[in-house]
mmCIF file of C-alpha atoms in Angstrom:
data_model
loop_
_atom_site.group_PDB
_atom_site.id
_atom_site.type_symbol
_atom_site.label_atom_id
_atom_site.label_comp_id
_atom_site.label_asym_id
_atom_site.label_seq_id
_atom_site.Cartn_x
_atom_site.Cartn_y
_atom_site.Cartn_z
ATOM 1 C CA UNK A 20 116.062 108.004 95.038
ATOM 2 C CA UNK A 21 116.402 107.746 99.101
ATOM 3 C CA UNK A 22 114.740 111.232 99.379
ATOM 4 C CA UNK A 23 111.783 109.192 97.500
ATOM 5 C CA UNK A 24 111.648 105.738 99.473
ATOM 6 C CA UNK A 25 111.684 108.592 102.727
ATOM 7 C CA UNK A 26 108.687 109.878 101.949
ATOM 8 C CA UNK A 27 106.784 106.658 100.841
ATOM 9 C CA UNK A 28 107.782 105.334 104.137
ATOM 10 C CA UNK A 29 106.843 107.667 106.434
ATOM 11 C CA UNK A 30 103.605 107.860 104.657
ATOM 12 C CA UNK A 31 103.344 103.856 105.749
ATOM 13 C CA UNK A 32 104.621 104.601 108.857
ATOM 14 C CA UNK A 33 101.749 107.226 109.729
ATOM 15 C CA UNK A 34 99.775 105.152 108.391
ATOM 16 C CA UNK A 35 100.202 102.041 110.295
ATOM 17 C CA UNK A 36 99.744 104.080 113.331
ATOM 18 C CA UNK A 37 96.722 105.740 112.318
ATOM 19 C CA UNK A 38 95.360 102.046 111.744
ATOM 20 C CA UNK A 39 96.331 100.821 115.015
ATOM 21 C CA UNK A 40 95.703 103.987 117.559
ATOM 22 C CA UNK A 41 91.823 103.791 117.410
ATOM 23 C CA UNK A 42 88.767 105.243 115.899
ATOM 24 C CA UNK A 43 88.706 105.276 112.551
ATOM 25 C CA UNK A 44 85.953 108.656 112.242
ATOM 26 C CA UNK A 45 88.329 110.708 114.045
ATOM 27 C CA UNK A 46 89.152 113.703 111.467
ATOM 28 C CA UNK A 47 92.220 115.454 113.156
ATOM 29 C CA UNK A 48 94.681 113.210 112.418
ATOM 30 C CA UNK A 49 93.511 112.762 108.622
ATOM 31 C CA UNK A 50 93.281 116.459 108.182
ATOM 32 C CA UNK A 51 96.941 116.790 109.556
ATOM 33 C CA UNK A 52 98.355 113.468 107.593
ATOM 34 C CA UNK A 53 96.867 115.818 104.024
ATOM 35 C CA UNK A 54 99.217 118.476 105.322
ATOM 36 C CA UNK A 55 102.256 115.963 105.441
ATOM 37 C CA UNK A 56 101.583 114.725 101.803
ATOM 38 C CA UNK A 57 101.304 118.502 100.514
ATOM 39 C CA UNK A 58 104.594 119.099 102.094
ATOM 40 C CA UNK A 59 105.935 115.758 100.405
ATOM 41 C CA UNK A 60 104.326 116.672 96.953
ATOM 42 C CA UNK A 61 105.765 120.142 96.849
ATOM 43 C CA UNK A 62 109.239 118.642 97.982
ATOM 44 C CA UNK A 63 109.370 116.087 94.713
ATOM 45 C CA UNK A 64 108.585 119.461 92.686
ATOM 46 C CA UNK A 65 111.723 120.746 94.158
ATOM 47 C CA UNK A 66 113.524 117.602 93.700
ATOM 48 C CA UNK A 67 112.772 116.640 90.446
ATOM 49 C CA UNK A 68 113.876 118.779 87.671
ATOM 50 C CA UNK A 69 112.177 121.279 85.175
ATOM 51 C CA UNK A 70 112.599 119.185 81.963
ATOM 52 C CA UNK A 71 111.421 115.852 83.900
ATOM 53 C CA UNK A 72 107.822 115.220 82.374
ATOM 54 C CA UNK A 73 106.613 113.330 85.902
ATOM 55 C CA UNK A 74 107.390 116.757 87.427
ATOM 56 C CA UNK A 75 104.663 118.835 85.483
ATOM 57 C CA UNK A 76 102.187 116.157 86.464
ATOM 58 C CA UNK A 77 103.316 116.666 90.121
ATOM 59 C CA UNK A 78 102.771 120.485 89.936
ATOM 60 C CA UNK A 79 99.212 120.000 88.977
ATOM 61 C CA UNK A 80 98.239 117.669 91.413
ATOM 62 C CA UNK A 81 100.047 119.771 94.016
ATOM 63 C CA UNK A 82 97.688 122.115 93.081
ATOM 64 C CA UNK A 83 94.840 119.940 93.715
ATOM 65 C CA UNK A 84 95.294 118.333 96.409
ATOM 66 C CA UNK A 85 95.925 122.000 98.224
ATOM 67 C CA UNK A 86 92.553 122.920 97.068
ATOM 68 C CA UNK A 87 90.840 120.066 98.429
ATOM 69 C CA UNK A 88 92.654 120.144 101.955
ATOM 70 C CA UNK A 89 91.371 124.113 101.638
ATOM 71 C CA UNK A 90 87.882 122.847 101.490
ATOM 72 C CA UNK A 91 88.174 119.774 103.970
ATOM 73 C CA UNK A 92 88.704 122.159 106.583
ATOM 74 C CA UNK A 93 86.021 124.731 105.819
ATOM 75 C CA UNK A 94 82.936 122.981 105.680
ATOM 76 C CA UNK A 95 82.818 122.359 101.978
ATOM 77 C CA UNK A 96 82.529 118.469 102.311
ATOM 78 C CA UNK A 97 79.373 116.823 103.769
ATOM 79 C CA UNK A 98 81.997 113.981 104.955
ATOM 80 C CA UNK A 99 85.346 115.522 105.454
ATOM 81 C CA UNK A 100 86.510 112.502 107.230
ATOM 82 C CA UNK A 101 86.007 110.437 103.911
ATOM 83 C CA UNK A 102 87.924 112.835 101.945
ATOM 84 C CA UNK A 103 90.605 113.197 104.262
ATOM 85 C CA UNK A 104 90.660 109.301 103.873
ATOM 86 C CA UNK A 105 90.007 109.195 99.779
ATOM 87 C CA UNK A 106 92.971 111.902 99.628
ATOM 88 C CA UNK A 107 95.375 109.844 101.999
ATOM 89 C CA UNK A 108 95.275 106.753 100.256
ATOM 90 C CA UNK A 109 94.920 108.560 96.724
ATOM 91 C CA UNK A 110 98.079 110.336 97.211
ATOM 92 C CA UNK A 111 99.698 106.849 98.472
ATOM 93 C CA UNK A 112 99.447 105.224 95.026
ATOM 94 C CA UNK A 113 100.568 107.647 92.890
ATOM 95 C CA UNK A 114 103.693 107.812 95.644
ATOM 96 C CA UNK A 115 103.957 103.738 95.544
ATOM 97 C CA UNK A 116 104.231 104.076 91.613
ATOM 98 C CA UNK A 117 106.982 107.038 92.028
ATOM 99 C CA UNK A 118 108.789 104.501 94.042
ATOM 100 C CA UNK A 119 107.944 101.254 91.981
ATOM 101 C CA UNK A 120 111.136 99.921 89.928
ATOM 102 C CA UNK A 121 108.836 98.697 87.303
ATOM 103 C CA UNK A 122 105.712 100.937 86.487
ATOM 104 C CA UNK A 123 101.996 100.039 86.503
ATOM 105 C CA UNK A 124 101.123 99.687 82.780
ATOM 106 C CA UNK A 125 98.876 102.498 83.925
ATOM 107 C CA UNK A 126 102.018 104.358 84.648
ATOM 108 C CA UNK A 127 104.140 103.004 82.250
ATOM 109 C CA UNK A 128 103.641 105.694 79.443
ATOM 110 C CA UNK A 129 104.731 108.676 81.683
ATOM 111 C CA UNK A 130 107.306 107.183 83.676
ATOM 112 C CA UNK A 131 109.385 105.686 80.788
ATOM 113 C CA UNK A 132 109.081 108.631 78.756
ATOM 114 C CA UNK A 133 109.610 111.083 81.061
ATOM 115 C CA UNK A 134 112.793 111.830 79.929
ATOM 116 C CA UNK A 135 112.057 111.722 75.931
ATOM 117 C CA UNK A 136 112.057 114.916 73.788
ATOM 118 C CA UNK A 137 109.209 115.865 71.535
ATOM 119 C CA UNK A 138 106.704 116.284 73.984
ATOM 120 C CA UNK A 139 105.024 119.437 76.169
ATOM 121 C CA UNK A 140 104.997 119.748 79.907
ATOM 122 C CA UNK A 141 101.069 119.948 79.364
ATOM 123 C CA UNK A 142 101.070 116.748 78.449
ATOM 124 C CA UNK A 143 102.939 115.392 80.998
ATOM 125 C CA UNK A 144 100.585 116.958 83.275
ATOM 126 C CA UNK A 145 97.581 115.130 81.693
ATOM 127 C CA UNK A 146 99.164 111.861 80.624
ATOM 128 C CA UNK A 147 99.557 111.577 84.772
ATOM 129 C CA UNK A 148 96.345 112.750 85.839
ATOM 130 C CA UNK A 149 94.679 109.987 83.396
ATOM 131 C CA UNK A 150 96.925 107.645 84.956
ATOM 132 C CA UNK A 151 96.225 108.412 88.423
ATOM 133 C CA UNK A 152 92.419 109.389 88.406
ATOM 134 C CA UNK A 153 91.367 106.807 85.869
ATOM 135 C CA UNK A 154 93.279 104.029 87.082
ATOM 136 C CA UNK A 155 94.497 104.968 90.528
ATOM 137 C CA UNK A 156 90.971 106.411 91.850
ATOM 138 C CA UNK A 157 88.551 103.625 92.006
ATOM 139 C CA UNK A 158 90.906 101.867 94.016
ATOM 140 C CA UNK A 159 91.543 104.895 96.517
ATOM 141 C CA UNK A 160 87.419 105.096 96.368
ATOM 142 C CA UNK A 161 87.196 101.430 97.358
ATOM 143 C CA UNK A 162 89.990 101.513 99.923
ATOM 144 C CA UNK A 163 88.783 104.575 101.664
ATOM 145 C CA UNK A 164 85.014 103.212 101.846
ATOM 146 C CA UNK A 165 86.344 100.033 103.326
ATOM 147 C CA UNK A 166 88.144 101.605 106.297
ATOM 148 C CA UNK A 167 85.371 103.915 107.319
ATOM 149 C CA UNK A 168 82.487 100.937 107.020
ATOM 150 C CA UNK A 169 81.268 102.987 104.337
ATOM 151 C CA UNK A 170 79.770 101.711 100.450
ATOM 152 C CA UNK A 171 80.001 103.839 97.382
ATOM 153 C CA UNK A 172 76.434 103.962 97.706
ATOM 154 C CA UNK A 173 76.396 105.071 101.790
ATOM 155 C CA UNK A 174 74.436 108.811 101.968
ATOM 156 C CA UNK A 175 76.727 111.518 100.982
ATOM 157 C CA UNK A 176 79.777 109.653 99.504
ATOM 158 C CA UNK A 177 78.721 110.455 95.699
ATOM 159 C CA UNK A 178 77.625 113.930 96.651
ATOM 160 C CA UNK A 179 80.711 114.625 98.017
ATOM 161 C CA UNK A 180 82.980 113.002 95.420
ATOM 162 C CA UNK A 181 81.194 115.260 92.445
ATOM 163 C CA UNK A 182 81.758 117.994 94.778
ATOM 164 C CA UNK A 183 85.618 117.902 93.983
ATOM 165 C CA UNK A 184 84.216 117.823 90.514
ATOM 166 C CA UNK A 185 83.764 121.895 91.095
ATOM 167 C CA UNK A 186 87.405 122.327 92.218
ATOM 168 C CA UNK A 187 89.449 120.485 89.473
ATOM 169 C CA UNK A 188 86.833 121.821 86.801
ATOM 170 C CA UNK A 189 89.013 125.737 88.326
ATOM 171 C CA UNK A 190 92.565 123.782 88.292
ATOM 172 C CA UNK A 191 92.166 122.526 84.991
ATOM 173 C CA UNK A 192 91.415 125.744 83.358
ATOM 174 C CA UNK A 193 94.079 127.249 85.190
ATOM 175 C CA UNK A 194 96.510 124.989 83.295
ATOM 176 C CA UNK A 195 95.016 124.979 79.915
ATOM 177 C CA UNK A 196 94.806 128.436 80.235
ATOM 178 C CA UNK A 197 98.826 128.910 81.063
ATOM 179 C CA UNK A 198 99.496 126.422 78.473
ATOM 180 C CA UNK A 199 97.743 128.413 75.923
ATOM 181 C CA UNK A 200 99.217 131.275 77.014
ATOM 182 C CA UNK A 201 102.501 129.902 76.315
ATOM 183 C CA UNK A 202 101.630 128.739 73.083
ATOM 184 C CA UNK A 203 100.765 132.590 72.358
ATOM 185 C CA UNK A 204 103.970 133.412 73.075
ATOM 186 C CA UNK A 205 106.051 130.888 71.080
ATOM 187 C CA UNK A 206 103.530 131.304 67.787
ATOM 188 C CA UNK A 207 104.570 128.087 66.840
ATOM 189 C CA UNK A 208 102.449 126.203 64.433
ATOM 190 C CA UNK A 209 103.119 122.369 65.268
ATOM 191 C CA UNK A 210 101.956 122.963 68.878
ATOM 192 C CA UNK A 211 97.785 123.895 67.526
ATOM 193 C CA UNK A 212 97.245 119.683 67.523
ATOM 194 C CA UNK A 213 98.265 119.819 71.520
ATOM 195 C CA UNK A 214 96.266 122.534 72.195
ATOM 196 C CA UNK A 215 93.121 120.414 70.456
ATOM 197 C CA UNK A 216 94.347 117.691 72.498
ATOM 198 C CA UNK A 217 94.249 119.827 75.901
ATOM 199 C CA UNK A 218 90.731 120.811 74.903
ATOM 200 C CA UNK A 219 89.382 117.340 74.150
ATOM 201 C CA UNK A 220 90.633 115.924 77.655
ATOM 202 C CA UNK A 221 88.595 116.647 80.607
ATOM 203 C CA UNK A 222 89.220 115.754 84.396
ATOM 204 C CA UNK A 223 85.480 115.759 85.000
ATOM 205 C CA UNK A 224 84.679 113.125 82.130
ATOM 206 C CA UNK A 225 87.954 110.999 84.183
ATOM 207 C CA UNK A 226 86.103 111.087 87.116
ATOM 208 C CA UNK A 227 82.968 109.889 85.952
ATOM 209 C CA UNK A 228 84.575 106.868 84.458
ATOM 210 C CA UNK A 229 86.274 106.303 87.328
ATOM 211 C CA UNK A 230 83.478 106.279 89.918
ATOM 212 C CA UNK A 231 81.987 104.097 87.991
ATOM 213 C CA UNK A 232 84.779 101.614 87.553
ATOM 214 C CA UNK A 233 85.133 101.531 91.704
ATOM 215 C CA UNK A 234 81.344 100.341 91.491
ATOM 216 C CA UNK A 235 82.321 98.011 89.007
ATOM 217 C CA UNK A 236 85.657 96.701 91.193
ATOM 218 C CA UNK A 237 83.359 97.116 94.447
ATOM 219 C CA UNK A 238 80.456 94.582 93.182
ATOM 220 C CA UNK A 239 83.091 92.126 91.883
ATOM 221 C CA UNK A 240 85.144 92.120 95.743
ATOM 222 C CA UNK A 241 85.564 88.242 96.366
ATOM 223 C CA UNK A 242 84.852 87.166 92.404
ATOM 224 C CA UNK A 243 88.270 85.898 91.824
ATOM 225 C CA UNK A 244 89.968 85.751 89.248
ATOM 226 C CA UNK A 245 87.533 87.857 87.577
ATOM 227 C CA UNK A 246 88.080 91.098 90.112
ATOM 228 C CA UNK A 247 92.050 91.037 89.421
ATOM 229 C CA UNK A 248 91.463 90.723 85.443
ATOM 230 C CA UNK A 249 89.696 93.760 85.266
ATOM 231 C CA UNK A 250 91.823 95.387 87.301
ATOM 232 C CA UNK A 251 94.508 94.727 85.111
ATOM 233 C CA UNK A 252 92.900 95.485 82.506
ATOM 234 C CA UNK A 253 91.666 98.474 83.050
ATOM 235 C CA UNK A 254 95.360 99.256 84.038
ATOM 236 C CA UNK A 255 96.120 98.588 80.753
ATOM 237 C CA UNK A 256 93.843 100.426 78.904
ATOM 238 C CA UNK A 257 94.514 103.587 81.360
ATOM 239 C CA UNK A 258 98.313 103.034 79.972
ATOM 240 C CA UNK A 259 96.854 103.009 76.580
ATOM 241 C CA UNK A 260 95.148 106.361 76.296
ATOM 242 C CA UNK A 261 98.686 108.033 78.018
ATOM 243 C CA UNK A 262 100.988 106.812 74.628
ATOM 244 C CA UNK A 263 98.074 108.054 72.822
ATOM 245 C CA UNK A 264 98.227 111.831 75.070
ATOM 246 C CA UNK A 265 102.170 111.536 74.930
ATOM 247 C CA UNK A 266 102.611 111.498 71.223
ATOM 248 C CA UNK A 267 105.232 113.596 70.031
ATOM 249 C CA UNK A 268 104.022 117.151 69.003
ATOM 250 C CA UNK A 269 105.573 116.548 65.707
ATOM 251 C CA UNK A 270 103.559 113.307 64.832
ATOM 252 C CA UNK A 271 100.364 115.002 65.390
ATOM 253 C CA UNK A 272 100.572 117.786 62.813
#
């Protein structure tokens, strides 16, 4: 996977320039660096293929993080800078666990079975956003604060974040509502437990647990070993709830 290790690197690359050219507030280069990942995202979607499970996740958050560049640019944001930031290193670490050779156990679920019959691209889809919002997040939250001398508490950052609330609330419906769609069209029986299962998870609900696990990971910074244990297990419990969204469609009936 050179194509892969390419991308991750030049991601580092920018990024160790960014770090070492100057002011940290300055939103250009940010804005630009969100363009570069977009154009890295929608190159793995080309890359990977059809049947691969990690490439319906990879679709959706395509998706997303289009939308918010859309709105970083046009005023949406009271802190566009920050969410330049929160989507650079976001889109990092689900990159770093593309790359890894052995997965997160956040990432574990989708990444060894992305291969393994049984299961719908929807699920996929979700199975990786859990992974990467619920688990990946609070770290980008924490990581982005930190290099902009800001706190998850600073004026604006929590505004802001539920502000991308409104946009994925539009790009999850937008899925559901394909994959429902397609379940019209097959009139299959077996597949009524995933739709269920598409309408019980919710991107919002992620989000809330996850802002409140970076507050949780933020007031432990320095409490050693205590800060790493949660971390991992949170990781593991993250990995946990994607088995239990990749079951196979014909275990759920």
């Amino acid at each position: 996977m050179g194509w892969l290790s390419g991308i991750v690197d030049g991601v580092r690359g920018w990024w160790s320039k960014r770090r070492s050219g100057g002011g940290p507030d300055t939103l250009g280069p940010d804005v630009a660096a969100v363009g570069e990942l977009i154009a890295q995202l929608r190159a793995i979607d080309g890359d990977l293929p059809p049947e691969d499970g990690v490439r319906a996740f990879n679709h959706m958050y395509l998706r997303v993080t289009e939308l918010v560049h859309e709105r970083i640019t046009d005023a949406y944001f009271t802190n566009p800078a920050l969410l330049a930031r929160l989507d650079i290193r976001f889109a990092s670490l689900y990159l770093e666990a593309l790359r890894a050779p052995v997965p997160d156990a956040a990432w574990a679920p989708v990444f060894e079975l992305r291969h393994t019959p049984g299961r719908l691209p929807i699920q996929y889809a979700l199975a990786g956003m859990n992974a990467h919002i619920n688990n990946d997040l609070p770290l980008a939250v924490i990581a982005a604060c930190r290099e902009l001398r800001l706190t998850p508490e600073s004026p604006g950052v929590l505004a802001d974040y539920l502000r991308v609330n409104e946009l994925l609330a539009g790009v999850q419906e937008e899925v559901r509502q394909s994959f429902l769609e397609g379940l019209a069209l097959e009139v299959d029986r077996n597949t009524a437990p995933v739709a269920n299962l598409v309408g019980a998870w919710s991107i919002n609900r992620a989000r809330d647990a996850a802002w409140t696990n970076a507050n949780v990971l933020w007031r432990l910074d320095r409490l050693e070993p205590l800060r790493t244990d949660y971390a991992a297990t949170l990781s593991r419990s993250v990995g946990l709830a994607g088995r239990l969204l990749l079951t196979p469609v014909d275990e759920l009936t």
